[in-house]
Amino acid sequence: MNRRNFIGTLGNTSLVLLASSLTGAKAFDWHNNSNEFVFLEAEQFENFGGWNIDQQSMEKMGSPYLLAHGLGIPVNDATTQITFPSEGTYRVWVRTKDWVAPWNAPGAPGKFQLLINDNPLEETFGTKGADWHWHDGKTVTVGKNAKIALHDLTGFEGRCEAILFCKDVNFEPTNDVQSLTKFRRKINGHPDKPANGGTFDFIVVGGGLAGTCAAIAAARQGVKVALIQDRPVLGGNGSSEVRVWPEGHTNKEPYAHVGDIVNEILPKIVKAPGQVLNGVDARHYDDQLKLEKIKAEPNIELFIENRAIDVLVKGNKIEAIVIQHIRSGKQLKLQSNLFADCTGDAVIGFKAGADHEYKVENLMGSSNLFNVLDATNKEEVLNCDCKDKSALALKCEIGDYAQPFPRCPWALDLSDKPFPGRKGVKTDGLVGLDSFANMWYWESGFNKDQVNQIELIRDHNFRAMYGAWDTLKNVDKMYPNHRLGWSAYIAGKRESRRLMGDVVLDAEDFKNHTKFEDAAFPCSWHVDLHTPKKEFKDGFEGNEFIADYTRGEAYQYGNLYWAPYRTLYSRNISNLFMAGRNISVTKTGLGPVRVMRTCGMMGEVVGKAASICVHTASSPRAVYKKHLSKLIALLKEPGTKKRRS
């Protein structure tokens, strides 16, 4: 590789590369003879404005991106400052897509502009291509310094991953993800190898309820823990970003303290019978409480906004993982003799070669919950999560309650279709707005890859939500003073890969109440598997958007079942635990174990088992074979109890 000289970091937003010769970049398919360009990562903008950072598809794309998730109201500009190598004319490329193009839908709702010193380029972005690509923005003449802004035009999910300014106006950037990833790391000054991030007794990947509980349980037993979470908050599906209400019963005999940590990190809210708390406002999920509990443990080092991207394996044992910060791109190598995969998608186990099951057909789908608010209700307005909250509050203060919503020709056309919330449609005994908002059954991706197609699945959920709201507001002329108040842009997943352990639990084990000597965590949810709801499939076969659940005798097994510890470690990767919806169960066995309080209790068991591994220099399997009495003793102790030094 020929030597390259860097002008340095520009406010942590980009690096300007002065390449003495770019012929050395041929391996990346980047050919540029001008030696002057600027590569700007959207996730490294100084100010995101109203845009959100989305990392869900990093494996497929090689990078996070910014998303203009405004629910039909344009979001505030994302802005940053850059310095060019020299004044003059540059060709501009923007990596983006038309997110509704996979369905050949008209309208390109994700439109946005690129502003340079507050002046928009002539080209409008987000209007072409079903796949991520470099959209040609033509040329611009600039001085030495410039303010760059992403200016959303619609509020309907515009997205930008990177921007390139190049003096060679004939240069065309590659769309090959592998080549682009190598190039972006080189131009951002990242080394080929990750930096040393430290050695730990136990590394937990995934900061949902399962991973958070596993980290706390292990730390309180004197274990040095690294907790990896790729979002800015903890809680996973039980966070303010996704807002699935945590279900499952805790603190049951014979191990009445299993569930202590789950209840410690969740808000003290008791759900009334029949009450719906999915999708409600953020305070019900109390992200800060989870964060404070983790930070209060001196044995835990939290790596927030870091995603595990690689696993280093020797034989049947994981030696280290590589994590990448989703904003800066900095990579670290973390080492341990013990790991827990709490990622939901079994990312660590899959990359390590663990035995697993996953078939992309007849899956439970993913949801993006949403809520609706009444603009005439001042309390709802003041408590809302709207990005234009100040403007909305001001309108309501002067009595301007009308909440128009634009037509959405690119969304699902539901104008002549039944759906929950529409007049005359009863869903699960509910009608009107009670059946429309905050409901679990707005779900899609039943025959899509929940790991590698999650952007497509999430976007289909958006098309369903926007299409339904468009129909209610503009076709049925209902709810003139209501608006969409909040919607998750991080998908709430139910099913993907499952890692196989020494016991693979099936629904029949629940129904027959199969007993295991290593019974360790209680399950109380029924055999709840989701499928497309027949009443709403017509015209949407293969793209269904409303789910049903298992009914009748197949649903029930009794009030409580204690699942075995042997479902919580890999049968072929010797130092790998798992907790959450990726544990060792069959597809039918997933139904009762996948709810979050149950997943959190799995984490408690894993954390305590990990401490036995550390203090006895043994493996997860050896805890069952040699130290089961020690595990049972720990399960009987309060979750707050700490090991004496």
XYZ file of C-alpha atoms in Angstrom:
645
model
C 0.000 0.000 0.000
C 1.445 3.379 -0.952
C 1.939 5.875 1.836
C -0.997 8.132 2.635
C -0.872 11.411 4.524
C -3.809 12.379 6.720
C -4.818 15.911 7.617
C -6.321 14.596 10.850
C -9.649 14.394 12.570
C -12.170 17.115 11.870
C -14.244 17.456 15.029
C -14.562 13.649 15.174
C -16.620 13.749 12.007
C -14.324 12.771 9.164
C -10.802 12.397 7.987
C -9.591 14.136 4.873
C -7.246 11.943 2.897
C -4.450 13.352 0.747
C -3.403 10.282 -1.194
C -0.037 10.606 -2.884
C -1.215 7.782 -5.109
C -4.490 5.879 -5.009
C -3.271 3.088 -7.247
C -2.679 1.172 -4.044
C -6.443 1.205 -3.439
C -7.188 -1.088 -6.380
C -7.853 -3.966 -4.013
C -10.861 -1.986 -2.829
C -11.996 -1.060 -6.360
C -11.600 2.634 -5.588
C -9.854 4.374 -8.479
C -9.151 8.065 -8.098
C -6.431 10.016 -9.824
C -7.092 13.429 -8.295
C -5.729 12.588 -4.810
C -8.232 14.902 -3.112
C -11.481 13.795 -1.502
C -13.473 13.807 1.748
C -15.251 10.755 3.134
C -17.886 11.594 5.735
C -19.665 8.983 7.862
C -23.241 9.978 8.733
C -22.997 8.349 12.173
C -20.075 10.659 12.981
C -21.961 13.917 12.426
C -21.392 16.343 15.308
C -25.139 16.904 15.778
C -27.777 14.367 14.778
C -30.613 16.885 15.059
C -33.812 14.840 14.832
C -32.184 11.919 12.989
C -31.659 8.553 14.732
C -28.687 6.223 14.474
C -29.661 2.744 13.270
C -27.191 -0.144 13.659
C -29.580 -3.071 13.084
C -28.134 -4.015 9.680
C -24.417 -3.495 10.329
C -23.503 -7.036 9.298
C -25.141 -6.585 5.913
C -24.187 -2.946 5.280
C -20.869 -2.681 7.077
C -21.947 0.480 8.882
C -24.783 2.140 10.823
C -26.765 4.941 9.207
C -28.918 7.930 10.142
C -32.711 7.628 9.881
C -35.232 10.494 9.663
C -37.935 8.850 11.755
C -40.410 11.701 12.058
C -43.798 9.946 11.700
C -44.672 12.207 8.796
C -43.187 15.418 10.216
C -39.733 16.428 8.878
C -37.052 16.095 11.558
C -34.428 18.693 12.417
C -31.236 18.768 10.355
C -28.224 16.649 11.212
C -25.168 18.898 10.932
C -21.384 18.825 10.995
C -18.359 20.834 9.868
C -15.665 19.669 7.454
C -12.460 20.997 5.932
C -11.675 20.258 2.293
C -8.137 19.530 1.058
C -8.445 22.574 -1.192
C -10.991 24.919 -2.643
C -12.632 24.010 -5.919
C -15.168 21.734 -7.566
C -16.000 18.317 -6.126
C -18.345 15.585 -7.242
C -20.729 14.529 -4.456
C -21.953 11.001 -3.751
C -24.473 10.071 -1.042
C -24.963 6.469 0.092
C -28.717 5.981 0.493
C -31.741 4.183 -0.998
C -35.437 4.544 -1.807
C -36.711 2.365 1.017
C -40.084 1.512 -0.601
C -38.545 0.465 -3.931
C -38.383 -3.255 -2.936
C -42.189 -3.253 -3.311
C -42.190 -1.067 -6.446
C -44.215 1.411 -4.421
C -44.594 4.946 -5.805
C -43.654 8.187 -4.131
C -40.154 7.727 -2.621
C -41.151 8.893 0.878
C -37.608 9.081 2.296
C -36.623 12.258 0.456
C -33.913 14.502 1.864
C -31.473 17.166 0.728
C -27.778 17.650 1.317
C -27.083 21.233 2.367
C -23.646 22.774 1.976
C -23.371 26.034 3.881
C -27.189 26.020 4.058
C -27.558 25.709 0.285
C -29.170 22.506 -1.041
C -27.697 20.539 -3.894
C -30.018 20.325 -6.888
C -30.352 16.547 -6.492
C -32.911 15.163 -4.028
C -31.736 11.992 -2.301
C -33.555 8.861 -1.149
C -35.436 8.702 -4.441
C -33.629 5.909 -6.308
C -32.741 2.257 -5.898
C -34.098 -0.637 -3.848
C -30.625 -1.383 -2.468
C -28.081 0.757 -0.707
C -25.991 2.546 -3.332
C -24.070 5.751 -4.061
C -26.552 8.319 -5.336
C -24.813 10.810 -7.649
C -25.258 14.360 -6.339
C -23.392 15.933 -9.263
C -20.832 18.680 -8.575
C -20.443 21.539 -6.119
C -17.892 24.327 -5.777
C -16.666 24.922 -2.230
C -14.165 26.905 -0.212
C -11.802 25.485 2.354
C -14.428 24.922 5.089
C -18.104 24.018 4.952
C -21.106 23.250 7.107
C -22.798 20.028 5.974
C -26.412 19.195 6.792
C -28.879 16.409 6.102
C -32.218 18.154 5.541
C -35.238 15.858 5.832
C -38.148 16.714 3.534
C -40.879 14.336 4.687
C -40.412 12.773 8.128
C -40.977 9.405 6.454
C -37.811 7.369 7.143
C -35.193 9.002 4.896
C -31.768 7.476 5.466
C -28.130 8.316 4.822
C -25.056 6.170 5.498
C -22.131 8.213 4.124
C -21.159 11.146 1.902
C -18.187 11.374 -0.459
C -16.728 14.541 -2.018
C -14.173 13.849 -4.768
C -12.076 16.250 -6.912
C -11.988 13.665 -9.702
C -15.450 14.198 -11.170
C -15.184 10.956 -13.172
C -14.574 8.804 -10.089
C -17.362 6.350 -9.127
C -17.317 4.697 -5.675
C -17.872 0.980 -5.181
C -21.032 -0.584 -3.766
C -19.237 -3.763 -2.710
C -19.719 -3.885 1.074
C -16.496 -5.734 1.868
C -14.379 -3.385 -0.223
C -16.185 -0.362 1.161
C -15.682 -1.534 4.744
C -11.938 -1.909 4.183
C -11.795 1.494 2.560
C -13.757 3.292 5.287
C -11.543 1.804 8.007
C -8.402 2.836 6.161
C -9.573 6.375 5.432
C -10.807 6.888 8.998
C -7.390 5.980 10.305
C -8.433 2.744 12.009
C -5.703 0.089 12.301
C -6.033 -3.270 10.583
C -6.134 -5.024 13.939
C -8.374 -4.086 16.885
C -6.837 -2.503 19.956
C -6.572 -4.437 23.198
C -9.783 -3.933 25.167
C -8.753 -6.012 28.162
C -9.151 -9.470 29.668
C -12.180 -10.393 31.762
C -13.438 -13.337 33.772
C -16.733 -13.285 31.887
C -17.928 -11.463 28.772
C -21.674 -10.946 28.265
C -22.773 -9.855 24.797
C -26.211 -8.271 24.635
C -27.642 -5.744 27.089
C -31.279 -6.779 27.093
C -32.853 -8.046 30.305
C -31.103 -11.426 29.972
C -27.636 -9.946 29.500
C -28.081 -7.205 32.080
C -29.206 -9.718 34.724
C -26.389 -12.119 33.822
C -23.798 -9.378 34.242
C -25.155 -8.232 37.606
C -25.528 -11.766 38.980
C -21.957 -12.686 38.042
C -20.462 -9.404 39.252
C -22.039 -9.788 42.676
C -20.274 -13.140 42.965
C -16.870 -11.516 42.529
C -16.542 -12.010 38.760
C -14.922 -9.345 36.548
C -17.504 -8.810 33.791
C -17.586 -7.012 30.442
C -21.118 -6.176 29.245
C -21.478 -5.346 25.538
C -24.531 -3.448 24.257
C -24.907 -1.995 20.752
C -27.589 0.574 21.615
C -27.320 3.697 23.833
C -29.730 2.159 26.366
C -30.049 -1.181 28.145
C -33.123 -3.377 28.207
C -33.482 -4.567 24.609
C -37.146 -5.241 23.903
C -37.896 -3.946 27.397
C -36.311 -0.535 26.763
C -37.854 2.791 25.756
C -36.638 2.150 22.208
C -38.796 -0.964 21.644
C -41.352 -0.897 24.529
C -42.511 -4.488 24.746
C -43.881 -4.933 28.249
C -41.869 -7.552 30.212
C -44.010 -10.594 30.969
C -43.481 -13.741 33.032
C -43.748 -14.587 36.743
C -40.740 -14.305 39.045
C -39.824 -15.390 42.583
C -41.467 -18.794 42.618
C -40.739 -21.769 44.868
C -38.535 -23.696 45.281
C -36.114 -20.911 44.294
C -38.020 -17.862 45.440
C -35.068 -15.518 44.898
C -34.757 -16.271 41.178
C -36.180 -13.072 39.754
C -34.785 -10.722 42.410
C -32.472 -8.983 39.955
C -35.167 -8.834 37.256
C -37.442 -6.957 39.645
C -34.581 -4.764 40.823
C -33.862 -3.375 37.353
C -37.477 -2.960 36.213
C -39.742 -0.065 37.253
C -42.064 -0.872 40.138
C -45.193 -0.892 37.995
C -47.866 -3.543 38.440
C -49.953 -4.134 35.334
C -53.669 -4.332 36.037
C -55.609 -7.272 34.522
C -56.268 -6.546 30.869
C -54.164 -3.364 30.916
C -52.007 -2.741 27.813
C -48.577 -1.324 28.580
C -46.883 -2.112 25.267
C -45.783 1.047 23.506
C -46.650 3.427 26.342
C -44.480 6.446 27.133
C -40.792 6.073 27.954
C -40.987 6.597 31.711
C -42.695 3.219 32.093
C -39.481 1.544 30.878
C -36.981 3.620 32.933
C -33.781 3.123 30.924
C -31.847 5.125 33.503
C -32.648 2.657 36.284
C -31.020 -0.219 34.377
C -27.988 1.909 33.591
C -27.578 3.002 37.207
C -27.760 -0.588 38.451
C -24.995 -1.634 36.072
C -22.800 1.352 36.904
C -23.212 0.646 40.618
C -21.411 -2.691 40.203
C -17.626 -2.159 40.421
C -16.968 -5.543 38.785
C -18.781 -4.596 35.559
C -17.211 -2.667 32.689
C -19.970 -1.505 30.344
C -19.202 -1.147 26.642
C -22.258 0.822 25.530
C -22.927 1.475 21.821
C -20.542 -1.338 20.889
C -21.476 -4.197 18.594
C -19.779 -7.595 18.529
C -18.609 -8.116 14.949
C -16.179 -11.037 15.177
C -15.463 -14.090 17.327
C -12.024 -15.690 17.660
C -12.176 -19.433 18.230
C -9.566 -22.106 18.869
C -10.824 -25.656 18.735
C -14.160 -25.735 20.522
C -13.446 -22.711 22.682
C -13.958 -18.979 22.173
C -10.820 -17.008 23.004
C -11.905 -13.454 22.270
C -14.453 -11.242 20.559
C -14.012 -8.088 18.520
C -16.396 -5.208 19.178
C -16.903 -2.015 17.186
C -18.207 1.302 18.464
C -21.196 2.170 16.306
C -20.333 5.869 16.063
C -16.532 6.080 15.936
C -15.853 2.706 14.296
C -13.107 1.982 16.841
C -12.574 -1.744 17.341
C -11.460 -3.534 20.508
C -10.469 -7.116 21.185
C -11.806 -8.474 24.479
C -10.487 -11.744 25.913
C -11.976 -14.204 28.374
C -12.295 -17.867 29.234
C -16.069 -17.537 29.490
C -18.784 -15.929 27.343
C -22.556 -15.500 27.336
C -24.537 -14.953 24.134
C -27.523 -12.790 25.103
C -27.895 -11.193 21.673
C -31.257 -12.748 20.813
C -29.974 -13.579 17.320
C -27.273 -15.923 18.713
C -24.631 -13.795 17.004
C -21.717 -15.026 19.120
C -22.655 -18.688 18.996
C -23.330 -18.539 15.258
C -19.967 -16.907 14.523
C -18.227 -19.402 16.818
C -19.706 -22.393 15.000
C -22.074 -23.458 17.773
C -24.744 -26.013 16.918
C -27.931 -24.088 16.221
C -31.332 -24.262 14.590
C -32.859 -21.669 12.290
C -35.100 -22.100 9.292
C -36.459 -19.108 7.391
C -40.062 -20.204 7.061
C -43.132 -19.949 9.270
C -41.302 -17.761 11.770
C -42.756 -15.524 14.400
C -42.347 -12.012 13.032
C -40.970 -8.753 14.372
C -42.980 -5.765 15.562
C -42.479 -2.030 15.649
C -44.893 -0.851 18.300
C -46.512 2.574 18.019
C -48.874 4.786 19.965
C -51.388 7.533 19.185
C -52.083 10.705 21.150
C -55.024 13.085 21.376
C -53.839 16.635 20.748
C -56.745 17.991 22.812
C -55.391 16.201 25.885
C -52.720 18.479 27.330
C -51.379 15.773 29.629
C -50.782 13.446 26.683
C -49.075 16.236 24.761
C -46.792 17.143 27.669
C -45.835 13.494 28.207
C -45.376 12.604 24.549
C -42.127 11.601 22.864
C -42.848 13.698 19.763
C -39.819 15.250 18.103
C -41.825 18.447 17.550
C -43.145 18.471 21.128
C -42.601 22.214 21.654
C -44.461 23.156 18.470
C -47.261 20.721 19.287
C -47.625 22.076 22.832
C -47.763 25.634 21.497
C -50.479 24.736 18.982
C -52.525 23.063 21.688
C -52.079 26.032 24.003
C -53.783 28.308 21.482
C -56.501 25.745 20.760
C -55.243 24.580 17.367
C -55.922 20.854 17.747
C -56.282 19.700 14.145
C -53.740 17.020 13.214
C -53.759 16.476 9.449
C -51.788 13.573 8.005
C -50.492 13.358 4.409
C -51.655 10.731 1.949
C -49.204 7.834 1.678
C -49.449 6.213 -1.789
C -46.256 4.273 -1.045
C -47.711 2.602 2.088
C -49.930 -0.476 2.172
C -53.205 0.364 0.464
C -55.768 -0.503 3.119
C -58.514 1.753 1.826
C -60.784 -1.212 1.055
C -59.340 -3.673 3.588
C -60.183 -4.519 7.205
C -57.541 -3.921 9.863
C -57.438 -3.385 13.637
C -58.836 0.035 14.488
C -61.089 0.386 11.503
C -64.807 0.867 12.095
C -66.600 -2.429 12.529
C -63.415 -4.447 13.028
C -62.998 -6.182 16.373
C -59.550 -7.627 17.160
C -58.941 -9.691 20.290
C -62.153 -8.232 21.722
C -61.046 -4.642 21.149
C -62.338 -1.962 18.770
C -61.335 1.539 17.684
C -58.088 3.087 18.883
C -57.877 0.500 21.666
C -57.294 -2.157 19.016
C -55.142 0.055 16.768
C -52.315 1.424 18.897
C -49.899 -0.193 21.374
C -50.749 -3.651 20.094
C -48.367 -6.591 19.717
C -50.039 -8.018 16.620
C -48.751 -5.433 14.127
C -46.071 -7.873 13.031
C -44.401 -9.008 9.817
C -41.535 -11.061 8.404
C -43.063 -14.503 8.905
C -41.120 -15.870 5.932
C -38.221 -13.422 5.962
C -34.744 -13.776 7.458
C -35.072 -12.050 10.834
C -31.298 -11.587 11.010
C -30.289 -10.451 7.527
C -33.543 -8.900 6.296
C -34.501 -6.971 9.404
C -34.402 -3.595 7.627
C -36.887 -4.883 5.036
C -39.101 -6.369 7.771
C -39.033 -3.174 9.823
C -39.821 -1.095 6.748
C -42.818 -3.291 5.932
C -44.070 -2.658 9.476
C -43.770 1.059 8.747
C -45.755 0.705 5.511
C -48.515 -1.091 7.413
C -48.664 1.511 10.193
C -48.603 4.506 7.856
C -51.086 2.912 5.458
C -53.537 2.184 8.253
C -53.262 5.680 9.749
C -53.646 7.253 6.284
C -56.836 5.239 5.782
C -58.284 6.127 9.186
C -57.495 9.839 8.807
C -58.028 10.501 5.124
C -60.402 7.809 3.876
C -62.561 7.139 6.936
C -62.260 10.752 8.175
C -61.786 9.608 11.764
C -59.699 11.002 14.625
C -59.124 14.549 13.263
C -57.361 15.638 16.485
C -55.223 12.536 16.917
C -51.731 11.874 15.636
C -49.065 9.206 15.732
C -47.192 9.986 18.927
C -44.319 7.500 18.892
C -43.164 4.459 16.947
C -40.230 2.110 17.480
C -37.666 2.093 14.696
C -35.691 -0.704 16.384
C -37.542 -3.929 15.617
C -38.883 -6.047 18.460
C -37.829 -9.544 17.418
C -39.425 -12.790 18.570
C -37.571 -15.547 16.777
C -34.341 -16.251 14.944
C -31.392 -18.578 15.692
C -31.486 -20.912 18.702
C -28.299 -22.441 20.132
C -28.388 -26.125 21.044
C -27.435 -27.278 24.536
C -27.266 -30.618 26.326
C -31.048 -30.466 26.704
C -33.294 -29.193 23.904
C -36.628 -28.269 25.446
C -39.827 -28.870 23.480
C -43.435 -27.824 24.088
C -44.177 -31.444 24.970
C -41.820 -31.124 27.942
C -43.972 -28.271 29.218
C -47.230 -30.125 28.629
C -45.937 -33.354 30.185
C -44.162 -31.443 32.971
C -40.953 -33.325 32.298
C -38.816 -33.102 35.406
C -35.105 -32.359 35.368
C -32.736 -32.502 38.321
C -31.189 -29.196 37.176
C -34.481 -27.262 37.049
C -33.310 -23.663 37.358
C -35.728 -21.002 36.065
C -39.544 -20.794 36.034
C -41.595 -20.444 32.862
C -45.155 -19.140 33.098
C -45.992 -17.888 29.585
C -47.968 -20.322 27.478
C -46.937 -22.064 24.252
C -47.419 -18.800 22.414
C -46.400 -19.040 18.751
C -47.400 -16.410 16.201
C -48.662 -16.880 12.657
C -50.322 -14.528 10.144
C -53.918 -13.790 11.139
C -56.247 -15.237 8.500
C -58.777 -12.380 8.617
C -56.198 -9.891 7.337
C -54.207 -11.969 4.836
C -56.344 -11.344 1.746
C -54.266 -9.451 -0.809
C -51.133 -9.543 1.338
C -50.064 -13.169 1.031
C -46.320 -13.299 1.713
C -46.420 -9.747 3.082
C -48.804 -10.196 6.000
C -48.744 -7.589 8.746
C -51.146 -8.784 11.476
C -50.364 -11.809 13.657
C -52.425 -14.360 15.523
C -51.278 -16.637 18.351
C -51.610 -20.319 19.248
C -55.084 -21.132 20.487
C -56.801 -24.081 22.169
C -55.165 -27.057 23.844
C -51.835 -26.430 22.119
C -51.540 -23.142 24.014
C -51.770 -24.303 27.625
C -49.585 -26.476 29.835
C -50.447 -25.336 33.360
C -49.366 -22.429 35.473
C -45.630 -22.990 35.940
C -42.778 -25.075 34.585
C -39.168 -25.161 35.799
C -36.778 -25.394 32.841
C -33.353 -27.024 33.157
C -29.984 -25.336 33.443
C -28.692 -27.503 30.575
C -30.634 -25.357 28.078
C -28.358 -22.421 28.976
C -24.987 -23.530 27.579
C -23.751 -24.724 24.196
C -23.306 -28.417 23.636
C -20.265 -27.993 21.366
C -18.632 -24.656 22.285
C -17.185 -25.475 25.672
C -17.140 -21.995 27.240
C -20.360 -20.492 25.894
C -23.503 -19.736 27.900
C -26.702 -18.315 26.412
C -29.700 -16.556 27.898
C -32.755 -15.067 26.221
C -34.756 -16.207 23.214
C -31.693 -17.940 21.693
C -31.476 -20.745 24.288
C -31.705 -24.483 23.624
C -35.340 -25.065 22.719
C -37.242 -26.289 19.693
C -39.492 -23.950 17.777
C -42.471 -24.941 19.914
C -40.353 -24.771 23.049
C -39.575 -21.140 22.247
C -43.182 -20.087 22.883
C -43.096 -20.312 26.704
C -39.510 -19.092 27.302
C -39.231 -15.981 25.115
C -40.888 -13.354 27.338
C -38.548 -10.938 29.059
C -38.925 -11.580 32.779
C -38.294 -15.240 32.018
C -35.275 -14.289 29.890
C -34.006 -12.110 32.731
C -34.208 -15.041 35.143
C -32.198 -17.127 32.684
C -29.590 -14.378 32.911
C -29.552 -14.593 36.710
C -28.939 -18.361 36.525
C -26.207 -17.933 33.902
C -24.478 -15.229 35.944
C -24.394 -17.407 39.056
C -23.272 -20.447 37.061
C -20.513 -18.358 35.466
C -19.242 -17.461 38.930
C -18.925 -21.164 39.745
C -16.965 -21.659 36.512
C -14.612 -18.822 37.434
C -14.066 -19.830 41.059
C -13.618 -23.556 40.300
C -11.839 -23.197 36.917
C -14.522 -25.332 35.298
C -16.800 -25.227 32.259
C -20.538 -24.554 31.961
C -21.132 -28.284 31.452
C -19.035 -29.100 34.533
C -21.356 -26.941 36.638
C -24.043 -29.526 35.927
C -21.849 -32.590 36.165
C -19.702 -31.627 39.170
C -21.082 -28.518 40.872
C -24.862 -28.696 40.591
C -25.246 -28.481 44.375
C -23.269 -25.222 44.336
C -25.583 -23.777 41.672
C -28.681 -24.818 43.610
C -27.259 -23.182 46.734
C -26.686 -19.929 44.823
C -30.199 -20.017 43.378
C -31.552 -20.083 46.915
C -29.677 -16.911 47.857
C -31.063 -13.363 47.393
C -30.073 -11.621 44.193
C -28.646 -8.758 46.237
C -26.249 -10.998 48.144
C -22.582 -10.516 47.279
C -19.760 -13.009 47.583
C -17.361 -12.368 50.392
C -13.811 -11.698 49.278
